[in-house]
Amino acid sequence: MNPGFRRTNLAGMTLKVLRDRYRKDLFERYLPFMDRYGIDHDLGGFTCTLDHDGTLVHTDKHMWYQGRGLWVYSYLYNHFGGDQYLEIARKTQQFILQYGYDGKGGWYTNLTGDGAPNGKVDDRGYTGLFIAEGLQEYYRATGDRTSLERSTQVLWDMLTILDDPGRNINEGYVPVSYPGMRTLGSHMVLILILTQILSQHAAPDLDKLAERVRDAIINRFWNPDYRLLNEVLAHDYSRQDDANEDFIYLGHAIETMWMMLLEAIRLGDRALFDLTAHRFQRHVEAAWDDVYGGVLRAMSVHGSYAFDKVLWAQEEVLIGTMILIEHTDSEWPVFWFDRMYRHIQEAYALHNRGLPHYQNSGDRKMTFTPHVTRKENYHHPRHLMLNLLSLDRIIERGGKTSGLWE
């Protein structure tokens, strides 16, 4: 690493201009839109079934969005301040704990606007995992020990579900679902939560779990023949001879790799960091659409790509490349950050249509969809916050890398 290296530009802009654009997207576009249309300031929680202009499609509160929103607004308060953000998190935490739990270790998938169950108890495990992530970040914001303890208990409860060999769930997005199968997606969320909890709270049992999850991501899901991460394995982590064998959910793989970069930083493990960086690059290159730009969501190695596009997958590329830009002087992350940032502004941003938000999904060309039924309350603000904080740190260092591995 070059000790005298200093970075001055990204995506054709000075670091300060890019930082200011991130701040505008977060504080002038995203947060005011959600404050006006997507947050229930009276009862608590989030109503994310919104059209482009903020029109509410229906008042239900999907529980994924509640746990995710709790994390976003707790993180926002922790890193940018603002008592109004903490109040939103507080009311959401109360809403979740009062109405979301079924009293038997499970969490409802959906509630009415006023908190009545309006869906089954989640048997996939994701609802509880997102609630656990939100609760641990709320603990960081408030010091509320009960939230940390509840977060950890929910995490173990969800692990019991995920470890059940008889669990028979139709995941929908994978070619074949069968009892007890393991998904990269669940391991992705597990390592995300564990990295955050263990960075603020020592817990030997969680350390052991994190070691198990890291091993699965790095050694089990990794397919050495394709040099890509499979999305589905059998319960014993073996690779079956079926349609899942060559199925790569590229969005999850890219997302998982930047989360593993943060886990490597937490551990101070340079070898893990370098390995993960290499695999992150590999997946971005495999996912890139050379015709219309952006990354494709999924592929079958011996078949075809899933040609629809989703904003969250594009923004995972921006998060991962920014982590590498902050901590290394490598040039390839700069190339991919620049390419992706420009693509998102051209294909997803709706500002030229007088709308403050971005289009979450679309066809391969990202043709404008006049009306939608959901606005993002997790991946998009997470990307804006994480990259804004990185840019602030890089600017404060005068463009120098972090020196993490020196």
mmCIF file of C-alpha atoms in Angstrom:
data_model
loop_
_atom_site.group_PDB
_atom_site.id
_atom_site.type_symbol
_atom_site.label_atom_id
_atom_site.label_comp_id
_atom_site.label_asym_id
_atom_site.label_seq_id
_atom_site.Cartn_x
_atom_site.Cartn_y
_atom_site.Cartn_z
ATOM 1 C CA MET A 1 0.000 0.000 0.000
ATOM 2 C CA ASN A 2 1.307 3.435 -0.937
ATOM 3 C CA PRO A 3 1.562 5.492 2.302
ATOM 4 C CA GLY A 4 1.474 8.767 0.391
ATOM 5 C CA PHE A 5 -1.631 7.880 -1.593
ATOM 6 C CA ARG A 6 -4.453 10.428 -1.547
ATOM 7 C CA ARG A 7 -7.797 10.193 -3.345
ATOM 8 C CA THR A 8 -9.410 13.370 -4.635
ATOM 9 C CA ASN A 9 -12.236 12.332 -6.995
ATOM 10 C CA LEU A 10 -14.950 9.689 -7.400
ATOM 11 C CA ALA A 11 -17.560 9.363 -10.147
ATOM 12 C CA GLY A 12 -16.229 12.487 -11.852
ATOM 13 C CA MET A 13 -16.688 14.643 -8.741
ATOM 14 C CA THR A 14 -14.528 15.879 -5.913
ATOM 15 C CA LEU A 15 -15.068 13.965 -2.696
ATOM 16 C CA LYS A 16 -16.816 16.955 -1.147
ATOM 17 C CA VAL A 17 -19.220 17.355 -4.085
ATOM 18 C CA LEU A 18 -20.047 13.645 -3.949
ATOM 19 C CA ARG A 19 -20.479 13.844 -0.161
ATOM 20 C CA ASP A 20 -22.863 16.774 -0.579
ATOM 21 C CA ARG A 21 -24.890 14.799 -3.127
ATOM 22 C CA TYR A 22 -25.186 11.940 -0.658
ATOM 23 C CA ARG A 23 -26.286 14.343 2.053
ATOM 24 C CA LYS A 24 -28.936 15.826 -0.250
ATOM 25 C CA ASP A 25 -30.252 12.381 -1.169
ATOM 26 C CA LEU A 26 -30.528 11.412 2.483
ATOM 27 C CA PHE A 27 -31.594 14.586 4.254
ATOM 28 C CA GLU A 28 -33.462 16.517 1.547
ATOM 29 C CA ARG A 29 -35.019 13.710 -0.490
ATOM 30 C CA TYR A 30 -35.347 10.424 1.364
ATOM 31 C CA LEU A 31 -35.992 11.425 4.984
ATOM 32 C CA PRO A 32 -38.579 14.176 4.311
ATOM 33 C CA PHE A 33 -40.482 11.822 1.975
ATOM 34 C CA MET A 34 -40.611 9.069 4.586
ATOM 35 C CA ASP A 35 -41.419 11.506 7.378
ATOM 36 C CA ARG A 36 -44.427 12.792 5.463
ATOM 37 C CA TYR A 37 -45.744 9.591 3.917
ATOM 38 C CA GLY A 38 -44.152 6.432 5.318
ATOM 39 C CA ILE A 39 -44.062 6.857 9.096
ATOM 40 C CA ASP A 40 -46.954 6.486 11.509
ATOM 41 C CA HIS A 41 -46.056 9.229 13.978
ATOM 42 C CA ASP A 42 -49.065 8.469 16.175
ATOM 43 C CA LEU A 43 -49.024 4.687 16.642
ATOM 44 C CA GLY A 44 -45.447 4.002 15.588
ATOM 45 C CA GLY A 45 -44.018 1.971 12.742
ATOM 46 C CA PHE A 46 -43.798 2.241 8.982
ATOM 47 C CA THR A 47 -46.292 2.026 6.147
ATOM 48 C CA CYS A 48 -44.161 1.390 3.070
ATOM 49 C CA THR A 49 -46.897 0.538 0.563
ATOM 50 C CA LEU A 50 -46.467 3.870 -1.186
ATOM 51 C CA ASP A 51 -46.666 5.118 -4.755
ATOM 52 C CA HIS A 52 -44.034 7.437 -6.216
ATOM 53 C CA ASP A 53 -45.856 10.541 -4.999
ATOM 54 C CA GLY A 54 -46.430 9.174 -1.498
ATOM 55 C CA THR A 55 -49.995 7.985 -2.038
ATOM 56 C CA LEU A 56 -50.704 5.260 0.520
ATOM 57 C CA VAL A 57 -51.800 2.042 -1.181
ATOM 58 C CA HIS A 58 -52.924 0.377 2.046
ATOM 59 C CA THR A 59 -52.272 0.839 5.759
ATOM 60 C CA ASP A 60 -50.870 -2.593 6.664
ATOM 61 C CA LYS A 61 -47.495 -2.749 8.385
ATOM 62 C CA HIS A 62 -45.329 -5.564 7.095
ATOM 63 C CA MET A 63 -43.103 -6.712 9.945
ATOM 64 C CA TRP A 64 -39.900 -6.846 7.896
ATOM 65 C CA TYR A 65 -40.261 -3.103 7.402
ATOM 66 C CA GLN A 66 -40.744 -2.494 11.116
ATOM 67 C CA GLY A 67 -37.532 -4.252 12.154
ATOM 68 C CA ARG A 68 -35.607 -2.693 9.293
ATOM 69 C CA GLY A 69 -37.007 0.762 9.999
ATOM 70 C CA LEU A 70 -36.073 0.444 13.667
ATOM 71 C CA TRP A 71 -32.492 -0.229 12.593
ATOM 72 C CA VAL A 72 -32.409 2.658 10.101
ATOM 73 C CA TYR A 73 -33.677 5.317 12.488
ATOM 74 C CA SER A 74 -31.604 4.053 15.420
ATOM 75 C CA TYR A 75 -28.502 4.063 13.195
ATOM 76 C CA LEU A 76 -29.422 7.495 11.890
ATOM 77 C CA TYR A 77 -29.590 8.843 15.445
ATOM 78 C CA ASN A 78 -26.375 7.074 16.469
ATOM 79 C CA HIS A 79 -24.321 8.551 13.649
ATOM 80 C CA PHE A 80 -26.005 11.827 12.687
ATOM 81 C CA GLY A 81 -27.926 12.843 15.811
ATOM 82 C CA GLY A 82 -31.467 14.188 15.834
ATOM 83 C CA ASP A 83 -33.911 13.545 18.643
ATOM 84 C CA GLN A 84 -36.732 13.272 16.096
ATOM 85 C CA TYR A 85 -35.107 10.152 14.634
ATOM 86 C CA LEU A 86 -34.742 8.572 18.054
ATOM 87 C CA GLU A 87 -38.414 9.256 18.757
ATOM 88 C CA ILE A 88 -39.396 7.456 15.547
ATOM 89 C CA ALA A 89 -37.218 4.526 16.617
ATOM 90 C CA ARG A 90 -38.706 4.541 20.119
ATOM 91 C CA LYS A 91 -42.294 4.382 18.882
ATOM 92 C CA THR A 92 -41.387 1.678 16.379
ATOM 93 C CA GLN A 93 -39.696 -0.417 19.059
ATOM 94 C CA GLN A 94 -42.782 -0.157 21.244
ATOM 95 C CA PHE A 95 -45.091 -1.032 18.344
ATOM 96 C CA ILE A 96 -43.017 -4.091 17.434
ATOM 97 C CA LEU A 97 -42.840 -5.470 20.961
ATOM 98 C CA GLN A 98 -46.469 -4.726 21.777
ATOM 99 C CA TYR A 99 -48.068 -6.146 18.644
ATOM 100 C CA GLY A 100 -45.596 -8.183 16.605
ATOM 101 C CA TYR A 101 -44.813 -11.071 18.964
ATOM 102 C CA ASP A 102 -47.134 -14.087 19.066
ATOM 103 C CA GLY A 103 -46.163 -14.991 22.644
ATOM 104 C CA LYS A 104 -44.766 -18.371 21.599
ATOM 105 C CA GLY A 105 -41.387 -17.468 20.122
ATOM 106 C CA GLY A 106 -42.706 -16.313 16.746
ATOM 107 C CA TRP A 107 -43.392 -13.032 14.964
ATOM 108 C CA TYR A 108 -46.330 -12.138 12.766
ATOM 109 C CA THR A 109 -45.489 -11.386 9.151
ATOM 110 C CA ASN A 110 -48.023 -8.595 8.828
ATOM 111 C CA LEU A 111 -50.107 -6.299 11.028
ATOM 112 C CA THR A 112 -52.913 -3.866 10.387
ATOM 113 C CA GLY A 113 -52.114 -0.220 10.855
ATOM 114 C CA ASP A 114 -53.264 -0.348 14.469
ATOM 115 C CA GLY A 115 -51.390 -3.562 15.287
ATOM 116 C CA ALA A 116 -53.851 -6.423 14.796
ATOM 117 C CA PRO A 117 -52.331 -9.602 13.293
ATOM 118 C CA ASN A 118 -53.051 -9.671 9.585
ATOM 119 C CA GLY A 119 -50.922 -12.585 8.442
ATOM 120 C CA LYS A 120 -49.401 -15.834 9.587
ATOM 121 C CA VAL A 121 -46.530 -16.250 12.025
ATOM 122 C CA ASP A 122 -43.296 -16.164 10.051
ATOM 123 C CA ASP A 123 -41.733 -19.574 9.474
ATOM 124 C CA ARG A 124 -38.861 -18.376 7.273
ATOM 125 C CA GLY A 125 -36.982 -16.672 10.118
ATOM 126 C CA TYR A 126 -36.330 -13.354 8.410
ATOM 127 C CA THR A 127 -38.918 -11.340 10.328
ATOM 128 C CA GLY A 128 -37.292 -12.129 13.654
ATOM 129 C CA LEU A 129 -33.800 -11.541 12.253
ATOM 130 C CA PHE A 130 -34.675 -8.039 11.097
ATOM 131 C CA ILE A 131 -36.289 -7.326 14.461
ATOM 132 C CA ALA A 132 -33.141 -8.575 16.198
ATOM 133 C CA GLU A 133 -31.023 -6.257 14.050
ATOM 134 C CA GLY A 134 -33.237 -3.305 14.848
ATOM 135 C CA LEU A 135 -33.275 -4.009 18.581
ATOM 136 C CA GLN A 136 -29.495 -4.253 18.886
ATOM 137 C CA GLU A 137 -29.060 -0.896 17.128
ATOM 138 C CA TYR A 138 -31.743 0.615 19.359
ATOM 139 C CA TYR A 139 -29.732 -0.604 22.342
ATOM 140 C CA ARG A 140 -26.694 1.213 20.938
ATOM 141 C CA ALA A 141 -28.787 4.384 20.727
ATOM 142 C CA THR A 142 -30.411 4.203 24.149
ATOM 143 C CA GLY A 143 -28.426 1.837 26.365
ATOM 144 C CA ASP A 144 -31.680 -0.041 26.931
ATOM 145 C CA ARG A 145 -30.288 -3.382 28.077
ATOM 146 C CA THR A 146 -33.644 -5.086 27.631
ATOM 147 C CA SER A 147 -33.481 -4.379 23.897
ATOM 148 C CA LEU A 148 -30.057 -6.028 23.628
ATOM 149 C CA GLU A 149 -31.208 -9.055 25.612
ATOM 150 C CA ARG A 150 -34.371 -9.326 23.530
ATOM 151 C CA SER A 151 -32.339 -8.982 20.335
ATOM 152 C CA THR A 152 -30.077 -11.858 21.346
ATOM 153 C CA GLN A 153 -33.003 -14.048 22.380
ATOM 154 C CA VAL A 154 -34.802 -13.401 19.089
ATOM 155 C CA LEU A 155 -31.614 -14.283 17.233
ATOM 156 C CA TRP A 156 -31.430 -17.666 18.993
ATOM 157 C CA ASP A 157 -35.148 -18.255 18.436
ATOM 158 C CA MET A 158 -34.720 -17.666 14.701
ATOM 159 C CA LEU A 159 -31.675 -19.923 14.612
ATOM 160 C CA THR A 160 -33.816 -22.710 16.054
ATOM 161 C CA ILE A 161 -36.188 -22.249 13.113
ATOM 162 C CA LEU A 162 -33.377 -22.105 10.562
ATOM 163 C CA ASP A 163 -31.658 -25.202 12.019
ATOM 164 C CA ASP A 164 -34.798 -27.352 11.928
ATOM 165 C CA PRO A 165 -34.137 -30.180 9.412
ATOM 166 C CA GLY A 166 -37.884 -30.579 8.911
ATOM 167 C CA ARG A 167 -38.492 -26.926 8.082
ATOM 168 C CA ASN A 168 -40.242 -26.992 4.728
ATOM 169 C CA ILE A 169 -40.498 -23.548 3.177
ATOM 170 C CA ASN A 170 -41.141 -22.526 -0.393
ATOM 171 C CA GLU A 171 -38.648 -19.696 -0.740
ATOM 172 C CA GLY A 172 -40.085 -18.754 -4.111
ATOM 173 C CA TYR A 173 -36.988 -17.114 -5.563
ATOM 174 C CA VAL A 174 -34.909 -20.327 -5.732
ATOM 175 C CA PRO A 175 -35.372 -23.079 -8.359
ATOM 176 C CA VAL A 176 -36.099 -25.890 -5.873
ATOM 177 C CA SER A 177 -37.260 -25.725 -2.248
ATOM 178 C CA TYR A 178 -37.042 -28.743 0.053
ATOM 179 C CA PRO A 179 -37.081 -29.499 3.801
ATOM 180 C CA GLY A 180 -34.177 -28.245 5.859
ATOM 181 C CA MET A 181 -32.405 -26.410 3.066
ATOM 182 C CA ARG A 182 -29.853 -23.736 3.890
ATOM 183 C CA THR A 183 -29.821 -20.382 2.094
ATOM 184 C CA LEU A 184 -27.064 -17.861 1.661
ATOM 185 C CA GLY A 185 -29.678 -15.181 2.355
ATOM 186 C CA SER A 186 -30.256 -16.301 5.946
ATOM 187 C CA HIS A 187 -26.504 -16.595 6.587
ATOM 188 C CA MET A 188 -26.057 -13.113 5.148
ATOM 189 C CA VAL A 189 -28.475 -11.612 7.668
ATOM 190 C CA LEU A 190 -26.982 -13.674 10.491
ATOM 191 C CA ILE A 191 -23.440 -12.395 9.906
ATOM 192 C CA LEU A 192 -24.749 -8.852 9.534
ATOM 193 C CA ILE A 193 -26.395 -8.996 12.959
ATOM 194 C CA LEU A 194 -23.533 -10.825 14.644
ATOM 195 C CA THR A 195 -20.930 -8.340 13.435
ATOM 196 C CA GLN A 196 -22.983 -5.498 14.872
ATOM 197 C CA ILE A 197 -23.731 -7.119 18.229
ATOM 198 C CA LEU A 198 -20.178 -8.386 18.776
ATOM 199 C CA SER A 199 -18.706 -4.995 17.945
ATOM 200 C CA GLN A 200 -20.383 -3.585 21.052
ATOM 201 C CA HIS A 201 -20.965 -6.574 23.347
ATOM 202 C CA ALA A 202 -18.738 -9.544 24.193
ATOM 203 C CA ALA A 203 -20.582 -12.876 24.020
ATOM 204 C CA PRO A 204 -18.655 -16.169 23.670
ATOM 205 C CA ASP A 205 -21.719 -18.069 22.444
ATOM 206 C CA LEU A 206 -22.292 -15.503 19.702
ATOM 207 C CA ASP A 207 -18.596 -15.607 18.805
ATOM 208 C CA LYS A 208 -18.932 -19.330 18.255
ATOM 209 C CA LEU A 209 -22.026 -18.817 16.135
ATOM 210 C CA ALA A 210 -20.237 -16.155 14.068
ATOM 211 C CA GLU A 211 -17.395 -18.596 13.422
ATOM 212 C CA ARG A 212 -19.893 -21.168 12.170
ATOM 213 C CA VAL A 213 -21.627 -18.653 9.894
ATOM 214 C CA ARG A 214 -18.325 -17.376 8.487
ATOM 215 C CA ASP A 215 -17.257 -20.935 7.700
ATOM 216 C CA ALA A 216 -20.515 -21.609 5.890
ATOM 217 C CA ILE A 217 -20.233 -18.458 3.781
ATOM 218 C CA ILE A 218 -16.562 -18.828 2.916
ATOM 219 C CA ASN A 219 -16.253 -22.602 2.597
ATOM 220 C CA ARG A 220 -19.662 -24.216 2.169
ATOM 221 C CA PHE A 221 -21.654 -21.919 -0.106
ATOM 222 C CA TRP A 222 -18.578 -21.187 -2.226
ATOM 223 C CA ASN A 223 -18.686 -23.271 -5.391
ATOM 224 C CA PRO A 224 -15.058 -23.815 -6.497
ATOM 225 C CA ASP A 225 -16.087 -24.956 -9.975
ATOM 226 C CA TYR A 226 -17.885 -21.701 -10.764
ATOM 227 C CA ARG A 227 -15.949 -19.502 -8.305
ATOM 228 C CA LEU A 228 -19.304 -18.136 -7.190
ATOM 229 C CA LEU A 229 -21.541 -18.502 -4.138
ATOM 230 C CA ASN A 230 -24.499 -20.855 -4.381
ATOM 231 C CA GLU A 231 -27.733 -19.626 -2.847
ATOM 232 C CA VAL A 232 -29.034 -23.019 -1.683
ATOM 233 C CA LEU A 233 -27.439 -26.025 0.010
ATOM 234 C CA ALA A 234 -28.909 -29.066 1.733
ATOM 235 C CA HIS A 235 -29.338 -29.082 5.504
ATOM 236 C CA ASP A 236 -25.896 -30.658 5.997
ATOM 237 C CA TYR A 237 -24.392 -27.970 3.734
ATOM 238 C CA SER A 238 -23.845 -30.436 0.897
ATOM 239 C CA ARG A 239 -24.473 -29.413 -2.717
ATOM 240 C CA GLN A 240 -27.304 -31.375 -4.302
ATOM 241 C CA ASP A 241 -27.541 -32.526 -7.903
ATOM 242 C CA ASP A 242 -30.588 -30.460 -8.795
ATOM 243 C CA ALA A 243 -31.502 -27.088 -10.268
ATOM 244 C CA ASN A 244 -30.014 -25.281 -7.251
ATOM 245 C CA GLU A 245 -26.541 -26.624 -8.063
ATOM 246 C CA ASP A 246 -25.743 -23.833 -10.509
ATOM 247 C CA PHE A 247 -28.140 -21.178 -9.140
ATOM 248 C CA ILE A 248 -26.396 -18.001 -8.029
ATOM 249 C CA TYR A 249 -28.443 -15.241 -6.412
ATOM 250 C CA LEU A 250 -26.019 -12.509 -7.404
ATOM 251 C CA GLY A 251 -27.636 -9.755 -5.351
ATOM 252 C CA HIS A 252 -27.297 -11.736 -2.123
ATOM 253 C CA ALA A 253 -23.757 -12.811 -2.981
ATOM 254 C CA ILE A 254 -22.602 -9.215 -3.545
ATOM 255 C CA GLU A 255 -24.399 -8.079 -0.387
ATOM 256 C CA THR A 256 -22.940 -10.904 1.696
ATOM 257 C CA MET A 257 -19.414 -10.114 0.574
ATOM 258 C CA TRP A 258 -19.475 -6.503 1.772
ATOM 259 C CA MET A 259 -20.871 -7.693 5.080
ATOM 260 C CA MET A 260 -17.987 -10.134 5.316
ATOM 261 C CA LEU A 261 -15.595 -7.245 4.662
ATOM 262 C CA LEU A 262 -16.961 -5.567 7.801
ATOM 263 C CA GLU A 263 -16.663 -8.821 9.726
ATOM 264 C CA ALA A 264 -13.025 -9.125 8.627
ATOM 265 C CA ILE A 265 -12.430 -5.560 9.830
ATOM 266 C CA ARG A 266 -14.029 -6.383 13.188
ATOM 267 C CA LEU A 267 -11.754 -9.402 13.539
ATOM 268 C CA GLY A 268 -8.664 -7.617 12.240
ATOM 269 C CA ASP A 269 -8.272 -10.475 9.746
ATOM 270 C CA ARG A 270 -6.374 -9.238 6.674
ATOM 271 C CA ALA A 271 -6.460 -12.618 4.913
ATOM 272 C CA LEU A 272 -10.247 -12.824 5.244
ATOM 273 C CA PHE A 273 -10.563 -9.219 4.054
ATOM 274 C CA ASP A 274 -8.470 -9.845 0.933
ATOM 275 C CA LEU A 275 -10.255 -13.107 0.106
ATOM 276 C CA THR A 276 -13.643 -11.457 0.492
ATOM 277 C CA ALA A 277 -12.598 -8.464 -1.604
ATOM 278 C CA HIS A 278 -11.556 -10.794 -4.412
ATOM 279 C CA ARG A 279 -14.863 -12.668 -4.275
ATOM 280 C CA PHE A 280 -16.832 -9.434 -4.137
ATOM 281 C CA GLN A 281 -15.115 -8.320 -7.342
ATOM 282 C CA ARG A 282 -15.772 -11.682 -8.969
ATOM 283 C CA HIS A 283 -19.532 -11.453 -8.321
ATOM 284 C CA VAL A 284 -19.816 -7.854 -9.488
ATOM 285 C CA GLU A 285 -18.105 -8.748 -12.750
ATOM 286 C CA ALA A 286 -20.284 -11.837 -13.230
ATOM 287 C CA ALA A 287 -23.459 -9.850 -12.527
ATOM 288 C CA TRP A 288 -22.798 -6.834 -14.739
ATOM 289 C CA ASP A 289 -25.147 -6.315 -17.669
ATOM 290 C CA ASP A 290 -22.896 -5.258 -20.540
ATOM 291 C CA VAL A 291 -25.898 -4.295 -22.669
ATOM 292 C CA TYR A 292 -27.906 -1.960 -20.439
ATOM 293 C CA GLY A 293 -25.663 -1.520 -17.402
ATOM 294 C CA GLY A 294 -26.178 -2.421 -13.762
ATOM 295 C CA VAL A 295 -26.054 -5.802 -12.090
ATOM 296 C CA LEU A 296 -28.544 -8.577 -12.704
ATOM 297 C CA ARG A 297 -30.289 -10.175 -9.759
ATOM 298 C CA ALA A 298 -29.649 -13.899 -10.312
ATOM 299 C CA MET A 299 -28.290 -16.458 -12.741
ATOM 300 C CA SER A 300 -28.164 -20.150 -13.498
ATOM 301 C CA VAL A 301 -24.618 -20.850 -14.651
ATOM 302 C CA HIS A 302 -25.763 -23.333 -17.291
ATOM 303 C CA GLY A 303 -28.983 -21.509 -18.046
ATOM 304 C CA SER A 304 -29.698 -17.791 -18.124
ATOM 305 C CA TYR A 305 -29.835 -14.658 -16.019
ATOM 306 C CA ALA A 306 -32.870 -13.231 -14.255
ATOM 307 C CA PHE A 307 -33.162 -10.111 -16.372
ATOM 308 C CA ASP A 308 -35.199 -7.923 -14.045
ATOM 309 C CA LYS A 309 -33.341 -5.258 -12.075
ATOM 310 C CA VAL A 310 -33.598 -4.152 -8.442
ATOM 311 C CA LEU A 311 -32.147 -0.996 -6.891
ATOM 312 C CA TRP A 312 -30.930 -2.721 -3.743
ATOM 313 C CA ALA A 313 -28.536 -4.956 -5.679
ATOM 314 C CA GLN A 314 -27.003 -1.923 -7.400
ATOM 315 C CA GLU A 315 -26.548 -0.151 -4.077
ATOM 316 C CA GLU A 316 -24.834 -3.177 -2.514
ATOM 317 C CA VAL A 317 -22.122 -2.673 -5.140
ATOM 318 C CA LEU A 318 -21.728 0.948 -4.020
ATOM 319 C CA ILE A 319 -21.427 -0.061 -0.360
ATOM 320 C CA GLY A 320 -18.827 -2.748 -1.014
ATOM 321 C CA THR A 321 -16.706 -0.625 -3.322
ATOM 322 C CA MET A 322 -16.812 2.284 -0.857
ATOM 323 C CA ILE A 323 -15.548 0.036 1.957
ATOM 324 C CA LEU A 324 -12.629 -0.958 -0.283
ATOM 325 C CA ILE A 325 -12.006 2.631 -1.386
ATOM 326 C CA GLU A 326 -11.829 3.730 2.257
ATOM 327 C CA HIS A 327 -9.448 0.996 3.376
ATOM 328 C CA THR A 328 -7.283 0.247 0.318
ATOM 329 C CA ASP A 329 -5.608 2.093 -2.553
ATOM 330 C CA SER A 330 -6.798 -0.437 -5.146
ATOM 331 C CA GLU A 331 -8.179 1.100 -8.329
ATOM 332 C CA TRP A 332 -10.678 -1.562 -9.365
ATOM 333 C CA PRO A 333 -13.208 -0.571 -6.644
ATOM 334 C CA VAL A 334 -13.035 3.006 -7.971
ATOM 335 C CA PHE A 335 -13.838 1.804 -11.489
ATOM 336 C CA TRP A 336 -16.882 -0.147 -10.308
ATOM 337 C CA PHE A 337 -18.084 2.586 -7.941
ATOM 338 C CA ASP A 338 -17.924 5.166 -10.725
ATOM 339 C CA ARG A 339 -19.664 2.884 -13.200
ATOM 340 C CA MET A 340 -22.443 1.941 -10.787
ATOM 341 C CA TYR A 341 -23.030 5.409 -9.354
ATOM 342 C CA ARG A 342 -23.519 6.858 -12.836
ATOM 343 C CA HIS A 343 -25.804 3.978 -13.826
ATOM 344 C CA ILE A 344 -28.080 4.449 -10.806
ATOM 345 C CA GLN A 345 -28.413 8.180 -11.464
ATOM 346 C CA GLU A 346 -29.285 7.512 -15.108
ATOM 347 C CA ALA A 347 -31.574 4.491 -14.731
ATOM 348 C CA TYR A 348 -33.137 4.620 -11.230
ATOM 349 C CA ALA A 349 -33.252 8.238 -10.058
ATOM 350 C CA LEU A 350 -36.635 9.918 -10.558
ATOM 351 C CA HIS A 351 -35.502 13.469 -9.821
ATOM 352 C CA ASN A 352 -35.848 14.519 -13.467
ATOM 353 C CA ARG A 353 -39.515 13.524 -13.201
ATOM 354 C CA GLY A 354 -40.024 15.812 -10.239
ATOM 355 C CA LEU A 355 -40.061 12.907 -7.784
ATOM 356 C CA PRO A 356 -37.734 12.768 -4.768
ATOM 357 C CA HIS A 357 -37.200 9.040 -4.743
ATOM 358 C CA TYR A 358 -35.716 6.245 -6.854
ATOM 359 C CA GLN A 359 -37.436 3.400 -8.693
ATOM 360 C CA ASN A 360 -36.945 0.207 -6.698
ATOM 361 C CA SER A 361 -37.256 -2.318 -9.509
ATOM 362 C CA GLY A 362 -38.038 -2.777 -13.163
ATOM 363 C CA ASP A 363 -37.263 -4.620 -16.340
ATOM 364 C CA ARG A 364 -33.790 -5.032 -17.790
ATOM 365 C CA LYS A 365 -33.857 -1.497 -19.232
ATOM 366 C CA MET A 366 -35.374 -0.086 -16.018
ATOM 367 C CA THR A 367 -38.322 1.288 -17.955
ATOM 368 C CA PHE A 368 -40.176 3.840 -15.836
ATOM 369 C CA THR A 369 -43.126 2.354 -13.956
ATOM 370 C CA PRO A 370 -45.778 5.096 -13.477
ATOM 371 C CA HIS A 371 -47.273 3.538 -10.340
ATOM 372 C CA VAL A 372 -45.747 1.295 -7.683
ATOM 373 C CA THR A 373 -46.893 -0.220 -4.395
ATOM 374 C CA ARG A 374 -43.724 -0.066 -2.304
ATOM 375 C CA LYS A 375 -41.037 2.407 -1.305
ATOM 376 C CA GLU A 376 -37.791 1.184 0.209
ATOM 377 C CA ASN A 377 -37.132 1.872 3.907
ATOM 378 C CA TYR A 378 -33.922 -0.136 4.430
ATOM 379 C CA HIS A 379 -31.449 -0.822 1.612
ATOM 380 C CA HIS A 380 -31.613 2.672 0.144
ATOM 381 C CA PRO A 381 -31.142 4.674 3.364
ATOM 382 C CA ARG A 382 -28.567 2.127 4.578
ATOM 383 C CA HIS A 383 -26.504 2.720 1.452
ATOM 384 C CA LEU A 384 -26.788 6.493 1.814
ATOM 385 C CA MET A 385 -25.768 6.476 5.481
ATOM 386 C CA LEU A 386 -22.884 4.010 5.200
ATOM 387 C CA ASN A 387 -21.327 5.701 2.199
ATOM 388 C CA LEU A 388 -21.863 9.188 3.573
ATOM 389 C CA LEU A 389 -20.016 8.223 6.748
ATOM 390 C CA SER A 390 -17.178 6.706 4.705
ATOM 391 C CA LEU A 391 -16.882 9.853 2.603
ATOM 392 C CA ASP A 392 -16.815 12.011 5.739
ATOM 393 C CA ARG A 393 -13.940 9.932 7.116
ATOM 394 C CA ILE A 394 -11.985 9.946 3.845
ATOM 395 C CA ILE A 395 -12.376 13.722 3.526
ATOM 396 C CA GLU A 396 -11.317 14.195 7.145
ATOM 397 C CA ARG A 397 -8.124 12.248 6.359
ATOM 398 C CA GLY A 398 -7.437 14.433 3.339
ATOM 399 C CA GLY A 399 -8.199 11.644 0.885
ATOM 400 C CA LYS A 400 -5.892 9.104 2.504
ATOM 401 C CA THR A 401 -6.922 5.508 3.107
ATOM 402 C CA SER A 402 -7.692 4.422 6.651
ATOM 403 C CA GLY A 403 -4.346 2.719 7.269
ATOM 404 C CA LEU A 404 -6.277 -0.232 8.624
ATOM 405 C CA TRP A 405 -3.801 -2.818 7.357
ATOM 406 C CA GLU A 406 -0.574 -0.843 7.734
#
